[in-house]
Coordinates of C-alpha atoms in Angstrom, one line a residue:
R63 CA -13.3 42.0 -29.8
T64 CA -13.5 43.8 -26.4
D65 CA -11.7 41.2 -24.4
A66 CA -8.2 41.8 -22.9
F67 CA -5.5 39.6 -24.3
P68 CA -2.2 40.3 -22.5
V69 CA 0.9 38.3 -23.6
K70 CA 3.5 36.6 -21.4
G71 CA 6.0 33.9 -21.9
H72 CA 9.4 32.3 -21.5
S73 CA 12.5 31.5 -23.6
V74 CA 14.9 28.7 -23.0
Q75 CA 18.1 27.8 -24.9
S76 CA 17.0 30.2 -27.7
T77 CA 18.7 33.0 -29.6
L78 CA 15.4 34.9 -29.0
T79 CA 16.3 36.0 -25.5
S80 CA 14.4 39.3 -25.1
I81 CA 11.0 38.5 -23.6
P82 CA 9.6 42.0 -23.8
D83 CA 10.5 42.1 -27.5
R84 CA 8.8 38.8 -28.1
Q85 CA 5.7 40.0 -26.2
K86 CA 5.4 43.1 -28.4
I87 CA 5.9 41.1 -31.7
I88 CA 3.3 38.5 -30.7
K89 CA 0.8 41.1 -29.5
K90 CA 1.2 43.0 -32.7
A91 CA 0.6 39.9 -34.8
I92 CA -2.6 39.1 -32.9
V93 CA -3.8 42.7 -33.3
E94 CA -3.1 42.6 -37.1
R95 CA -5.0 39.3 -37.5
M96 CA -8.0 40.7 -35.4
K97 CA -8.1 43.8 -37.5
I98 CA -8.8 41.6 -40.6
K99 CA -11.3 39.5 -38.7
Y100 CA -13.4 42.3 -37.2
A101 CA -12.7 45.1 -39.7
I102 CA -11.8 47.5 -36.9
S103 CA -8.5 49.1 -36.0
W104 CA -8.8 49.6 -32.2
F105 CA -9.4 47.1 -29.5
P106 CA -10.2 48.6 -26.1
E107 CA -9.4 45.4 -24.0
T108 CA -12.0 46.3 -21.4
G109 CA -13.7 42.9 -21.4
I110 CA -12.8 39.5 -20.1
K111 CA -9.1 38.7 -19.7
K112 CA -7.8 36.0 -22.0
Q113 CA -4.1 35.4 -21.2
I114 CA -2.0 34.5 -24.2
S115 CA 1.2 32.5 -23.2
F116 CA 4.2 31.5 -25.3
F117 CA 7.1 29.2 -24.7
I118 CA 10.2 29.3 -26.9
L119 CA 12.6 26.3 -26.6
R120 CA 15.6 26.1 -28.9
D121 CA 14.0 28.7 -31.3
K122 CA 10.8 26.8 -31.6
A123 CA 7.7 28.5 -30.2
A124 CA 4.5 27.2 -28.8
F125 CA 1.5 29.5 -28.2
M126 CA -1.3 28.8 -25.7
L127 CA -4.4 30.3 -24.3
D128 CA -4.2 30.2 -20.5
T129 CA -7.7 28.9 -19.4
S130 CA -6.7 28.4 -15.7
G131 CA -5.7 31.8 -14.4
E132 CA -3.8 31.1 -11.2
G133 CA -1.3 28.2 -11.4
L134 CA -2.8 24.7 -11.2
Y135 CA -0.7 24.0 -8.2
K136 CA -3.0 26.3 -6.3
R137 CA -5.8 23.9 -5.4
G138 CA -8.0 26.5 -3.6
Y139 CA -8.1 24.9 -0.1
R140 CA -5.0 26.4 1.4
K141 CA -5.8 29.7 3.1
G142 CA -3.2 29.5 5.8
T143 CA 0.4 28.3 5.6
N144 CA 3.7 28.1 7.5
E145 CA 6.8 30.0 6.4
A146 CA 8.0 27.4 4.0
P147 CA 4.9 25.7 2.4
L148 CA 5.3 22.8 -0.1
R149 CA 3.6 23.3 -3.4
E150 CA 0.4 21.2 -3.6
T151 CA 1.5 19.6 -6.9
L152 CA 4.8 18.4 -5.4
A153 CA 3.0 17.1 -2.3
S154 CA 0.6 15.2 -4.5
A155 CA 3.6 13.7 -6.5
M156 CA 5.3 12.6 -3.2
A157 CA 2.1 11.0 -2.0
A158 CA 1.6 9.2 -5.4
I159 CA 5.2 7.8 -5.3
S160 CA 4.6 6.4 -1.8
R161 CA 1.5 4.6 -3.1
P162 CA -0.9 5.3 -0.2
R163 CA -3.3 2.5 0.6
Y164 CA -6.6 2.3 2.4
D165 CA -5.4 -0.3 4.9
V166 CA -2.1 1.4 5.8
L167 CA -1.7 4.4 8.0
F168 CA -0.3 7.4 6.2
W169 CA 1.7 9.8 8.4
D170 CA 3.5 13.1 8.0
P171 CA 5.2 13.8 11.3
L172 CA 6.4 17.3 10.2
C173 CA 3.1 18.3 8.6
G174 CA 3.2 22.1 8.8
S175 CA 0.0 23.4 7.3
G176 CA -1.0 19.9 6.2
T177 CA -0.3 19.9 2.5
I178 CA 1.1 16.4 2.3
P179 CA -1.7 14.7 4.4
I180 CA -4.4 16.6 2.5
E181 CA -3.0 15.7 -0.9
A182 CA -2.8 12.1 0.1
A183 CA -6.4 12.2 1.3
L184 CA -7.5 13.8 -2.0
R185 CA -5.8 11.0 -3.9
L186 CA -7.2 8.2 -1.7
S187 CA -10.7 9.6 -2.0
H188 CA -10.4 10.2 -5.8
T189 CA -11.2 13.9 -5.3
A190 CA -10.4 16.1 -8.3
P191 CA -7.6 18.6 -7.3
G192 CA -9.3 21.6 -8.9
L193 CA -12.7 21.0 -7.3
F194 CA -12.2 23.8 -4.7
R195 CA -11.0 26.6 -7.0
T196 CA -12.2 28.7 -9.9
F197 CA -10.7 29.0 -13.4
S198 CA -10.3 32.1 -15.6
S199 CA -12.2 30.4 -18.4
E200 CA -15.3 30.3 -16.3
Q201 CA -15.7 33.8 -17.5
Y202 CA -15.6 32.9 -21.2
R203 CA -18.8 33.3 -23.1
Q204 CA -18.0 30.2 -25.1
I205 CA -18.3 27.9 -22.0
T206 CA -21.6 28.1 -20.2
S207 CA -22.0 28.0 -16.5
S208 CA -24.1 24.9 -16.9
L209 CA -21.2 23.0 -18.4
W210 CA -19.0 24.0 -15.5
K211 CA -21.7 22.8 -13.1
Q212 CA -22.0 19.5 -15.0
A213 CA -18.2 19.0 -14.9
R214 CA -18.0 19.6 -11.1
E215 CA -21.0 17.3 -10.5
E216 CA -19.2 14.5 -12.5
A217 CA -16.1 15.1 -10.5
R218 CA -18.0 14.8 -7.2
D219 CA -19.7 11.6 -8.4
L220 CA -16.2 10.0 -8.7
I221 CA -15.4 10.6 -5.0
T222 CA -15.1 7.4 -3.1
H223 CA -16.0 7.0 0.6
E224 CA -13.9 4.0 1.5
P225 CA -12.4 4.7 4.9
F226 CA -8.7 5.4 5.4
E227 CA -6.5 6.8 8.1
I228 CA -4.1 9.7 7.8
Y229 CA -2.1 11.4 10.6
G230 CA -0.4 14.8 10.5
S231 CA 1.7 15.9 13.5
D232 CA 3.9 18.9 14.2
I233 CA 5.7 20.4 17.2
D234 CA 4.2 23.8 16.4
P235 CA 0.5 24.2 17.5
N236 CA 0.1 27.3 15.4
V237 CA 0.6 25.5 12.1
L238 CA -1.8 22.8 13.2
D239 CA -4.5 25.4 13.3
F240 CA -3.8 26.1 9.6
A241 CA -3.7 22.4 8.8
N242 CA -7.1 21.8 10.4
Q243 CA -8.6 24.7 8.5
N244 CA -7.1 23.7 5.2
A245 CA -8.4 20.1 5.7
R246 CA -11.9 21.4 6.3
N247 CA -11.6 23.6 3.2
A248 CA -10.7 20.5 1.2
G249 CA -13.5 18.4 2.7
M250 CA -10.9 16.0 4.1
S251 CA -11.1 16.8 7.9
K252 CA -12.9 13.5 8.7
W253 CA -10.1 11.4 7.3
I254 CA -7.1 13.3 8.8
H255 CA -6.1 13.5 12.4
F256 CA -3.8 16.4 13.2
F257 CA -2.1 16.6 16.6
K258 CA 0.9 18.1 18.4
M259 CA 4.0 15.9 18.6
D260 CA 7.7 16.2 18.4
V261 CA 8.9 14.0 15.5
R262 CA 11.6 12.6 17.9
D263 CA 8.8 10.9 19.9
I264 CA 7.2 9.0 17.1
T265 CA 6.0 5.5 17.7
T266 CA 4.2 2.9 15.6
R267 CA 1.1 2.9 17.8
G268 CA 0.8 -0.8 16.9
K269 CA 0.1 0.1 13.3
R270 CA 1.6 -0.6 9.9
G271 CA 2.3 2.6 8.1
T272 CA 4.0 4.9 5.6
I273 CA 5.8 8.2 6.5
V274 CA 6.0 10.9 3.9
T275 CA 7.5 14.2 5.1
N276 CA 9.3 17.4 4.3
P277 CA 11.8 18.3 7.0
P278 CA 13.4 21.8 7.1
Y279 CA 16.3 22.1 4.6
G280 CA 18.1 25.0 6.4
E281 CA 16.9 27.3 3.6
R282 CA 14.0 29.1 5.2
L283 CA 13.3 27.2 8.4
L284 CA 16.2 26.5 10.8
D285 CA 19.8 26.9 9.8
V286 CA 21.9 24.1 8.2
P287 CA 23.4 22.7 11.5
A288 CA 20.0 22.6 13.2
A289 CA 18.4 21.0 10.1
R290 CA 21.1 18.3 10.1
A291 CA 20.8 17.7 13.8
L292 CA 17.1 17.1 13.2
L293 CA 17.9 14.6 10.4
Q294 CA 20.1 12.7 12.9
D295 CA 17.3 12.6 15.4
M296 CA 14.8 11.5 12.8
G297 CA 17.1 8.7 11.7
K298 CA 17.3 7.4 15.2
A299 CA 13.5 7.8 15.8
F300 CA 12.5 6.2 12.5
S301 CA 14.9 3.2 13.0
T302 CA 12.4 1.9 15.6
L303 CA 9.6 1.7 13.0
Q304 CA 10.1 -1.8 11.8
N305 CA 8.6 -2.6 8.4
W306 CA 7.4 0.9 7.8
Q307 CA 8.0 2.6 4.5
I308 CA 9.6 6.1 4.8
Y309 CA 9.8 8.8 2.2
I310 CA 11.7 12.1 2.9
I311 CA 12.4 15.1 0.6
S312 CA 15.5 17.1 1.2
S313 CA 17.9 19.4 -0.6
D314 CA 20.8 18.4 1.6
E315 CA 23.4 16.7 -0.6
E316 CA 24.6 14.9 2.6
F317 CA 21.2 13.8 3.7
E318 CA 22.0 10.1 3.9
K319 CA 25.1 10.8 6.0
Y320 CA 23.2 12.7 8.6
Y321 CA 20.1 10.6 8.5
G322 CA 22.3 7.6 9.0
K323 CA 21.1 5.2 6.3
K324 CA 21.4 4.9 2.6
A325 CA 18.1 5.1 0.7
D326 CA 16.7 2.2 -1.3
K327 CA 16.0 4.8 -4.0
A328 CA 16.3 8.5 -4.5
R329 CA 14.4 10.6 -7.1
K330 CA 15.3 14.1 -8.2
L331 CA 12.4 16.6 -7.5
Y332 CA 12.2 20.4 -7.4
N333 CA 10.5 22.3 -4.6
G334 CA 10.0 25.5 -6.5
M335 CA 13.5 26.4 -7.6
I336 CA 15.2 24.3 -4.9
R337 CA 16.7 21.0 -6.3
C338 CA 15.9 18.2 -3.9
Q339 CA 16.1 14.4 -3.7
F340 CA 13.2 12.3 -2.6
F341 CA 14.7 9.6 -0.5
Q342 CA 12.8 6.3 -0.4
Y343 CA 13.1 3.6 2.3
Y344 CA 10.7 0.8 1.4
K345 CA 12.6 -2.4 2.1
N346 CA 12.9 -4.2 5.4
P347 CA 15.0 -1.8 7.6
K348 CA 17.2 -4.7 8.8
Q349 CA 18.4 -5.2 5.3
G350 CA 19.3 -1.6 4.7
K351 CA 22.9 -0.4 4.5
I352 CA 24.0 1.8 7.4
V353 CA 25.8 5.0 6.4
N354 CA 28.3 6.6 8.8
K355 CA 26.4 6.3 12.1
M356 CA 26.7 9.4 14.3

């Protein structure tokens, strides 16, 4: 009865468009119900915060208790980032689509603060993504600290120790400092090798591998002409990687033109509010269709 219960929410394709009005109505309904439950008329809201959320879609409403606090995409390991960090959940999805394997080198040659390599390592090691963060419901009286401890111990027991190899490289040594620190925070530093390298200088190093990367779109890093020039250079450099699988996310609608090759498959993904395509090259490069060589 003393807990705080703020209300927030969203409305999509609904005649109920005023979010502040919806918040007030829902808050009032909760208060009226609690008055009956506790036989009191005033709730100080000085205790634990229990966030109430609602989502209205086509005039149908769903109500939820937010037990997480900060968004689940915030894993807890990323303390330092570059100017245009990729959300952890998107990086994890990209890694999953590429199907990382223990016996195949995984490489992000434009790694920035290391999010894609770290998420791939978490996936390969079966490390729970929320293991390094706290949740707002840890403050709830209904869930004891011993239960949280037990859940974390169970998650740690699932971690595998089968060896794998991941590279993360970038031309900027400053972001590599962030990447190394983030990998240490995630407990993945022993599996990921970060180093300074220009993506244009990439070589196979005699290995079989998979590239998953997020080059600048011309939105926050570089301008559009510079970003497209980089795509051209990447296309030339990656063409030497025979039998490698390559996965690149980009918001550039003319990506294939500048990269120089049509993708075997493209999936629509969103990087925050930026609509992107995840271009996948997983067939033998010699069999691919060349698009407008430049």
